[in-house]
């Protein structure tokens, strides 16, 4: 058993080349081809804005309309709040792991270390494929938003424009990504804040044609719609809306000071959820009826069906719908920008340990994984296929997006489980938690709660996907199920495939065999004082500020 003194060096520098090859082969991981280093250019303000704006995208501005239509304002308020709590605990668990192990690949490498290399392989590729497929879809979505102003220009022109802009951003590396996200996040934050004020003004009758509304739409058509199926549908839509929240943890490896900036960024999750999601959607439910037929078109990327745009149009305000559509366009571009970051960093980390083509592990002198970027941009060209007439191309995208369906639930659940096993391994190996620089106030119980919530999300998604629509044929029901739940068997195939390749059938790494020392950024066990045990009230407040 390792003693605290043996494990507690001041800072164990990251050195992939020093790992034991015999241990790596035993775990099914190949020796890294190069000790490439990403450039640590992200400042605290970059991580703050990445965390703040990471989940504010089309899921809020457009997808919330489908949620409002499916379950009503009551279901929207409850489900988004519950998912928000889940993401708060998940991000804080990721913050603790990222501070101790600020590696490129983040939760991919956490899964390798604390769960099982095979599951890490499945998580890494699942996450990479999600961003790879989302990118061309977002390019099309951004082009669709332009049709709000001009539908005479072929959308292929706008796809080209957005693709060129994205490629130019990549030239500036992680600093370019950070600066762009800062600007776009500020715009989205201002828009959300402005809509809250406008919504209150509309609801009180100061602006608009409907007069004072109050809680009228909560009574008629009602706070809840479509029973349990409607509630479960909102639960699933809400879960998908928070995709990208984990990017702050992925950016830890390129942060100048991850020990301070990552926890602070992850604490912003609470305020982001409370202010930008829950409060915005509560106001939305007060000024737009959930039975509005126009909301039925908000399942895709149609900004004309955005509940934000519809509410402003109904109030008779002529200029603001155009401004809000511009914000939606910016939000979609922001997601495309995040796609490039999420894919390239994950694949580069996987390539370093032999779980992706080793040629993709190369990082240039400016600290950019350009080979991964080239692969991403080449795949983005498939966006032009989506512009084929008669929606033939979009049918292909429907099946491509099915591969990403419930992947986030596996990723978030794995983050929580990795945190649980990290804490357990520390206990089994006799290491004090005082060595850990940052510990979330929810502790390991927060991770357990979030893990259970992810299981509930998977069950809700299964119910929604498997339940036949009235009058649907067996073939239509099967197609509906696989389009919504295909990601689950894909994850299983990835897991099983790597098991077969490596011949290692162990389900998880034993706690006593988990390597807690390599690459760890523990506190100095000699020159620090144990943390004062704070009352629960102060610890919970510390999670928010």
XYZ file of C-alpha atoms in Angstrom:
545
model
C 0.000 0.000 0.000
C 1.267 3.440 -0.926
C 1.811 5.826 1.966
C 0.947 9.536 1.843
C 4.615 10.489 2.007
C 5.443 8.314 -0.981
C 2.616 9.773 -3.063
C 2.943 13.387 -1.983
C 5.582 14.958 -4.152
C 5.167 18.700 -4.709
C 4.050 18.512 -8.328
C 4.407 15.424 -10.485
C 4.976 16.853 -13.953
C 3.164 15.379 -16.889
C 5.449 13.045 -18.771
C 3.632 10.538 -20.940
C 6.887 9.065 -22.202
C 7.811 7.908 -18.688
C 4.875 5.565 -18.257
C 5.676 1.922 -17.871
C 5.198 0.147 -21.196
C 4.447 -3.151 -19.497
C 1.663 -1.577 -17.461
C 0.259 0.180 -20.540
C 0.209 -3.031 -22.545
C -1.500 -4.804 -19.677
C -4.226 -2.131 -19.652
C -4.574 -2.155 -23.437
C -2.918 1.245 -23.932
C -0.056 1.734 -26.313
C 2.995 3.824 -25.475
C 2.528 7.483 -26.538
C 4.220 8.271 -29.834
C 5.306 11.768 -28.829
C 5.352 13.912 -25.735
C 3.434 16.693 -27.466
C 2.335 19.642 -25.413
C -0.702 21.800 -26.031
C -0.145 25.510 -25.569
C -1.390 26.843 -22.219
C -2.949 30.051 -23.550
C -6.374 30.106 -21.901
C -6.720 32.731 -19.202
C -9.247 32.782 -16.399
C -11.669 34.972 -18.357
C -11.603 32.505 -21.255
C -12.612 29.592 -19.048
C -15.273 31.713 -17.363
C -16.885 32.495 -20.702
C -16.456 28.971 -22.051
C -18.306 27.717 -18.975
C -20.832 30.544 -19.044
C -21.735 30.296 -22.719
C -20.975 26.637 -23.344
C -24.551 25.419 -22.882
C -26.329 28.537 -24.204
C -27.050 27.554 -27.777
C -29.728 26.257 -30.097
C -30.949 23.941 -27.326
C -32.132 26.975 -25.372
C -33.084 29.365 -28.166
C -34.842 26.817 -30.427
C -35.134 23.398 -28.751
C -36.905 24.844 -25.710
C -39.899 25.447 -27.969
C -40.271 21.712 -28.538
C -40.001 21.180 -24.772
C -42.706 23.778 -24.080
C -44.995 22.189 -26.660
C -44.377 18.641 -25.434
C -44.847 19.072 -21.694
C -46.041 22.584 -20.904
C -44.377 25.292 -18.793
C -44.596 23.284 -15.552
C -42.710 20.330 -16.995
C -40.138 22.683 -18.521
C -39.479 24.390 -15.191
C -39.175 21.137 -13.211
C -37.131 19.170 -15.759
C -34.629 21.911 -16.545
C -34.139 22.499 -12.827
C -33.496 18.806 -12.144
C -31.083 18.480 -15.057
C -29.404 21.681 -13.924
C -28.750 20.173 -10.494
C -27.323 17.081 -12.175
C -24.968 19.196 -14.282
C -23.879 21.232 -11.251
C -22.650 18.101 -9.464
C -21.182 16.646 -12.669
C -19.156 19.762 -13.460
C -17.859 20.036 -9.913
C -16.745 16.390 -10.003
C -15.007 17.103 -13.320
C -13.374 20.191 -11.777
C -11.793 18.138 -8.983
C -10.441 15.553 -11.412
C -9.234 18.193 -13.878
C -7.361 20.127 -11.208
C -5.506 17.022 -10.012
C -5.052 15.609 -13.541
C -5.181 18.543 -16.037
C -4.550 16.400 -19.094
C -5.588 16.912 -22.687
C -8.502 14.574 -23.150
C -9.843 15.295 -19.643
C -12.631 12.825 -18.875
C -11.375 10.437 -21.572
C -8.146 10.026 -19.620
C -10.028 9.991 -16.325
C -12.004 7.006 -17.607
C -8.775 5.289 -18.690
C -7.301 5.754 -15.246
C -10.203 5.257 -12.846
C -12.687 3.050 -14.695
C -11.293 0.844 -17.442
C -9.188 1.512 -20.579
C -11.820 -0.143 -22.765
C -14.576 2.085 -21.440
C -12.250 5.064 -21.875
C -11.880 4.067 -25.536
C -15.668 3.961 -25.971
C -16.174 7.282 -24.172
C -13.405 8.990 -26.146
C -14.688 7.918 -29.538
C -18.308 8.487 -28.556
C -17.508 12.060 -27.556
C -15.328 12.705 -30.609
C -17.955 11.349 -33.018
C -20.613 13.491 -31.349
C -18.728 16.719 -32.090
C -17.627 15.484 -35.527
C -21.231 14.885 -36.587
C -22.656 17.988 -34.919
C -20.323 20.336 -36.822
C -21.773 19.930 -40.360
C -25.287 19.967 -38.904
C -24.567 23.275 -37.154
C -23.219 24.735 -40.404
C -26.564 23.922 -42.015
C -28.437 25.257 -38.984
C -26.560 28.565 -39.159
C -27.436 28.791 -42.858
C -31.111 28.167 -42.093
C -31.168 31.078 -39.666
C -30.007 33.370 -42.486
C -33.195 32.492 -44.408
C -35.095 34.478 -41.788
C -33.818 37.545 -43.658
C -33.187 36.254 -47.188
C -34.283 32.915 -48.589
C -33.300 33.630 -52.198
C -29.601 32.832 -51.786
C -28.660 29.165 -51.898
C -27.767 27.901 -48.426
C -24.602 26.345 -49.819
C -23.158 29.851 -50.035
C -23.653 30.410 -46.315
C -22.285 26.965 -45.455
C -19.122 27.937 -47.319
C -18.897 31.288 -45.530
C -19.287 29.742 -42.073
C -16.843 26.944 -42.896
C -14.193 29.445 -43.996
C -14.705 31.506 -40.826
C -14.348 28.363 -38.702
C -11.151 27.402 -40.523
C -9.679 30.860 -39.919
C -10.409 30.593 -36.192
C -8.437 27.357 -36.054
C -5.314 29.128 -37.319
C -5.109 31.039 -34.051
C -5.208 27.864 -31.976
C -6.748 27.628 -28.518
C -6.310 31.359 -27.941
C -8.481 32.025 -30.988
C -11.101 29.615 -29.702
C -11.051 31.281 -26.292
C -11.317 34.823 -27.644
C -14.147 33.941 -30.033
C -16.065 32.198 -27.258
C -15.575 35.236 -25.020
C -17.162 37.544 -27.585
C -19.984 35.175 -28.541
C -20.754 34.326 -24.913
C -21.036 37.993 -23.971
C -23.538 38.505 -26.798
C -25.598 35.486 -25.705
C -25.552 36.614 -22.069
C -26.726 40.113 -22.999
C -29.501 38.620 -25.156
C -30.721 36.326 -22.374
C -30.677 39.169 -19.848
C -32.517 41.461 -22.237
C -35.179 38.856 -22.957
C -35.902 38.407 -19.247
C -36.533 42.140 -18.894
C -38.583 42.220 -22.103
C -40.594 39.179 -21.018
C -41.551 40.835 -17.743
C -42.603 43.974 -19.626
C -44.715 41.903 -22.063
C -46.299 39.881 -19.256
C -47.367 42.983 -17.356
C -49.015 44.403 -20.472
C -46.718 47.406 -20.862
C -45.825 46.234 -24.378
C -47.756 44.082 -26.787
C -51.300 43.498 -27.963
C -52.439 40.983 -25.340
C -52.492 43.186 -22.272
C -51.751 41.832 -18.796
C -51.077 38.080 -18.889
C -49.891 37.100 -15.407
C -50.161 33.317 -15.069
C -52.917 32.941 -17.659
C -51.056 30.391 -19.805
C -50.348 28.238 -16.748
C -54.116 27.864 -16.351
C -55.084 27.643 -20.009
C -53.781 25.572 -21.810
C -52.265 24.460 -18.479
C -48.958 23.914 -16.753
C -48.608 20.300 -17.945
C -49.330 18.640 -21.292
C -49.464 15.061 -22.589
C -49.182 13.421 -19.168
C -46.143 11.381 -18.215
C -45.000 11.020 -21.831
C -44.869 14.801 -22.154
C -42.898 15.119 -18.924
C -40.425 12.421 -20.021
C -40.009 14.104 -23.403
C -39.124 17.416 -21.740
C -36.681 15.568 -19.482
C -34.844 14.250 -22.550
C -34.905 17.592 -24.425
C -33.604 19.394 -21.339
C -30.751 16.915 -21.020
C -29.623 17.449 -24.599
C -29.737 21.217 -24.126
C -26.827 21.114 -21.673
C -24.407 19.436 -24.068
C -21.085 21.300 -24.065
C -21.137 22.159 -20.363
C -18.195 19.808 -19.832
C -15.914 21.791 -22.178
C -14.474 23.821 -19.299
C -12.940 20.620 -17.919
C -11.590 19.681 -21.347
C -9.904 23.086 -21.547
C -8.013 22.559 -18.255
C -4.924 21.225 -20.058
C -4.614 24.505 -21.958
C -5.295 26.806 -19.029
C -2.557 28.940 -17.506
C -3.740 28.202 -13.970
C -6.203 25.277 -13.903
C -6.111 24.991 -10.105
C -7.917 28.325 -9.769
C -9.671 28.891 -13.080
C -11.313 25.471 -13.598
C -13.138 25.297 -10.214
C -14.267 28.890 -10.568
C -15.581 28.241 -14.069
C -17.427 25.101 -12.996
C -19.035 26.929 -10.073
C -20.639 29.220 -12.650
C -22.807 26.288 -13.720
C -25.280 27.098 -10.928
C -25.753 30.697 -12.045
C -25.813 29.777 -15.725
C -28.581 27.247 -15.088
C -30.588 29.428 -12.710
C -30.407 32.671 -14.645
C -30.038 31.801 -18.298
C -32.132 28.639 -18.440
C -34.663 28.425 -15.638
C -35.521 32.130 -15.415
C -35.632 32.567 -19.208
C -37.850 29.524 -19.677
C -40.113 30.512 -16.788
C -40.666 33.897 -18.447
C -41.190 32.119 -21.768
C -43.980 30.003 -20.296
C -45.711 33.149 -19.081
C -45.837 34.963 -22.420
C -46.222 32.132 -24.975
C -48.931 29.428 -24.830
C -47.649 25.863 -24.961
C -50.352 24.845 -27.474
C -49.113 27.323 -30.102
C -48.902 25.216 -33.309
C -45.838 27.143 -34.473
C -43.788 25.483 -31.703
C -44.121 22.117 -33.453
C -41.448 23.246 -35.913
C -38.853 23.914 -33.221
C -37.386 20.412 -33.095
C -34.701 21.149 -35.681
C -32.752 24.271 -36.528
C -35.682 26.428 -37.675
C -35.170 29.795 -36.004
C -38.569 30.908 -37.334
C -40.051 28.494 -34.777
C -37.873 29.756 -31.920
C -40.111 30.555 -28.927
C -37.974 33.646 -28.301
C -38.628 34.996 -31.795
C -42.332 34.040 -31.668
C -42.898 35.771 -28.326
C -41.319 38.989 -29.594
C -43.286 38.852 -32.845
C -46.555 38.336 -30.963
C -45.798 41.452 -28.933
C -45.742 43.442 -32.170
C -42.129 44.570 -31.816
C -40.691 44.855 -35.318
C -36.934 45.177 -34.863
C -36.215 42.795 -31.996
C -37.117 39.547 -33.846
C -34.282 40.278 -36.250
C -31.890 40.952 -33.370
C -32.914 37.714 -31.648
C -32.459 35.763 -34.881
C -28.967 37.234 -35.112
C -28.268 35.998 -31.600
C -29.512 32.532 -32.566
C -27.144 32.566 -35.553
C -24.279 33.500 -33.235
C -25.263 30.729 -30.805
C -25.192 28.155 -33.595
C -21.775 29.371 -34.769
C -20.563 29.111 -31.170
C -21.586 25.451 -31.079
C -19.699 24.862 -34.332
C -16.637 26.510 -32.781
C -16.960 24.269 -29.723
C -17.243 21.244 -32.014
C -13.766 21.887 -33.377
C -12.312 22.182 -29.880
C -14.063 19.112 -28.466
C -13.168 16.848 -31.389
C -9.551 17.857 -31.936
C -8.504 17.732 -28.267
C -10.176 14.391 -27.622
C -8.815 12.669 -30.733
C -5.310 14.063 -30.176
C -5.315 12.675 -26.628
C -6.544 9.303 -27.868
C -3.886 9.210 -30.577
C -1.184 9.757 -27.946
C -2.100 6.469 -26.263
C -2.683 4.499 -29.463
C -6.485 4.559 -29.416
C -6.654 6.664 -32.605
C -4.319 6.844 -35.623
C -0.957 7.861 -34.154
C -0.393 10.420 -36.916
C -3.125 12.528 -35.276
C -1.092 12.904 -32.080
C 1.160 15.515 -33.705
C 1.020 19.040 -32.258
C 2.739 21.822 -34.193
C 5.119 24.441 -32.787
C 2.207 26.773 -31.999
C 0.579 24.087 -29.830
C -2.184 23.252 -32.326
C -3.387 19.726 -33.223
C -3.619 20.736 -36.887
C -3.870 17.215 -38.271
C -6.986 16.614 -36.195
C -8.306 19.987 -37.369
C -7.822 19.034 -41.017
C -9.769 15.799 -40.484
C -12.567 17.781 -38.844
C -12.787 20.363 -41.636
C -12.773 17.678 -44.321
C -15.649 15.865 -42.629
C -17.508 19.184 -42.316
C -17.815 19.185 -46.117
C -20.574 16.625 -45.687
C -22.761 19.621 -44.801
C -23.232 20.141 -48.546
C -24.873 16.697 -48.742
C -27.461 17.948 -46.278
C -28.530 20.575 -48.807
C -29.709 17.973 -51.323
C -33.248 18.567 -52.671
C -36.345 16.860 -51.236
C -34.673 16.539 -47.819
C -32.730 13.489 -49.029
C -29.545 14.844 -47.455
C -31.224 15.630 -44.139
C -32.402 12.021 -43.897
C -28.720 11.053 -43.886
C -28.146 13.589 -41.111
C -31.011 12.129 -39.108
C -29.157 8.817 -38.966
C -25.775 10.427 -38.362
C -27.207 12.419 -35.456
C -28.722 9.186 -34.108
C -25.163 8.045 -33.380
C -24.841 10.985 -30.975
C -28.288 10.583 -29.385
C -27.763 9.567 -25.752
C -23.953 9.710 -25.774
C -23.865 12.635 -23.349
C -25.578 10.566 -20.656
C -22.778 7.998 -20.859
C -20.148 10.761 -20.754
C -21.626 12.628 -17.803
C -22.309 9.398 -15.924
C -18.734 8.274 -16.528
C -17.377 11.562 -15.156
C -19.340 11.033 -11.950
C -18.326 7.373 -11.660
C -14.655 8.260 -12.276
C -14.858 10.802 -9.455
C -16.435 8.241 -7.129
C -13.716 5.690 -7.887
C -10.981 8.340 -7.559
C -12.160 9.097 -4.028
C -12.443 5.390 -3.225
C -8.964 4.688 -4.608
C -7.532 7.478 -2.456
C -9.100 5.816 0.567
C -7.968 2.289 -0.351
C -4.391 3.427 -1.033
C -4.209 5.402 2.200
C -3.959 8.902 0.710
C -5.422 11.918 2.466
C -7.950 14.093 0.646
C -5.995 17.069 1.986
C -3.603 16.428 -0.908
C -6.382 17.366 -3.371
C -6.245 21.111 -4.250
C -9.968 21.476 -4.925
C -12.874 19.479 -3.523
C -16.505 20.159 -4.492
C -18.878 20.931 -1.652
C -21.237 18.159 -2.767
C -18.393 15.696 -2.357
C -18.812 12.151 -3.523
C -22.539 12.262 -2.713
C -23.055 14.877 -5.400
C -21.478 12.502 -7.911
C -23.757 9.677 -6.763
C -26.816 11.904 -7.218
C -25.708 12.975 -10.698
C -24.895 9.369 -11.649
C -28.395 8.244 -10.663
C -29.900 11.167 -12.581
C -28.019 10.091 -15.699
C -29.511 6.635 -15.337
C -32.972 8.192 -15.067
C -32.260 10.219 -18.218
C -31.303 7.060 -20.110
C -34.500 5.366 -18.937
C -36.627 8.384 -19.909
C -34.981 8.517 -23.346
C -35.648 4.794 -23.824
C -39.319 5.265 -22.892
C -39.781 8.209 -25.250
C -38.009 6.471 -28.139
C -39.712 3.090 -27.687
C -43.285 4.331 -27.194
C -45.154 4.072 -30.516
C -46.912 7.105 -31.881
C -50.668 6.735 -32.397
C -51.302 5.003 -35.721
C -47.605 4.320 -36.380
C -46.559 1.091 -38.089
C -44.028 -1.316 -36.577
C -41.403 -0.123 -39.080
C -42.001 3.522 -38.171
C -41.767 2.714 -34.458
C -38.494 0.840 -34.986
C -37.067 3.723 -37.024
C -38.115 6.190 -34.313
C -36.423 4.078 -31.631
C -33.113 3.635 -33.422
C -32.935 7.296 -34.458
C -33.241 8.238 -30.802
C -31.322 5.442 -29.092
C -28.749 4.228 -31.627
C -25.914 5.743 -29.573
C -26.358 3.089 -26.853
C -25.562 0.070 -29.083
C -22.786 2.102 -30.755
C -21.147 2.645 -27.355
C -21.469 -1.079 -26.625
C -19.859 -1.990 -29.969
C -16.952 0.397 -29.293
C -16.478 -1.116 -25.821
C -16.682 -4.706 -27.053
C -14.447 -4.049 -30.052
C -11.577 -2.777 -27.905
C -12.060 -5.669 -25.486
C -11.655 -8.107 -28.382
C -8.609 -6.236 -29.722
C -6.757 -6.141 -26.399
C -7.995 -9.448 -25.012
C -8.448 -7.795 -21.601
C -11.867 -8.818 -20.251
C -11.602 -7.239 -16.818
C -14.614 -4.951 -16.315
C -12.810 -2.349 -14.233
C -9.381 -1.520 -12.885
C -9.053 -2.679 -9.252
C -8.950 0.225 -6.801
C -5.569 -0.795 -5.400
C -4.098 -0.902 -8.930
C -5.254 2.577 -9.999
C -2.265 4.831 -10.654
C -2.805 7.936 -8.539
C 0.730 9.332 -8.840
C 1.545 9.710 -12.535
C 0.831 13.236 -13.820
C -0.889 14.188 -10.535
C -0.904 17.795 -9.319
C -1.205 17.071 -5.595
C -0.525 19.620 -2.894
C 2.823 19.637 -1.156
C 2.276 17.230 1.791
C 4.928 19.033 3.834
C 4.183 22.722 3.438
C 0.410 22.906 3.624
C -2.009 22.940 6.509
C -5.074 20.663 6.506
C -8.234 22.478 5.483
C -10.581 23.665 8.183
C -13.776 21.650 8.303
C -16.541 24.127 7.463
C -20.224 23.834 8.406
C -22.473 22.335 5.735
C -24.151 25.691 5.068
C -20.821 27.367 4.277
C -19.664 24.435 2.189
C -22.810 24.549 0.048
C -22.485 28.316 -0.410
C -18.871 27.735 -1.400
C -20.102 25.634 -4.298
C -21.846 28.652 -5.755
C -19.435 31.551 -5.202
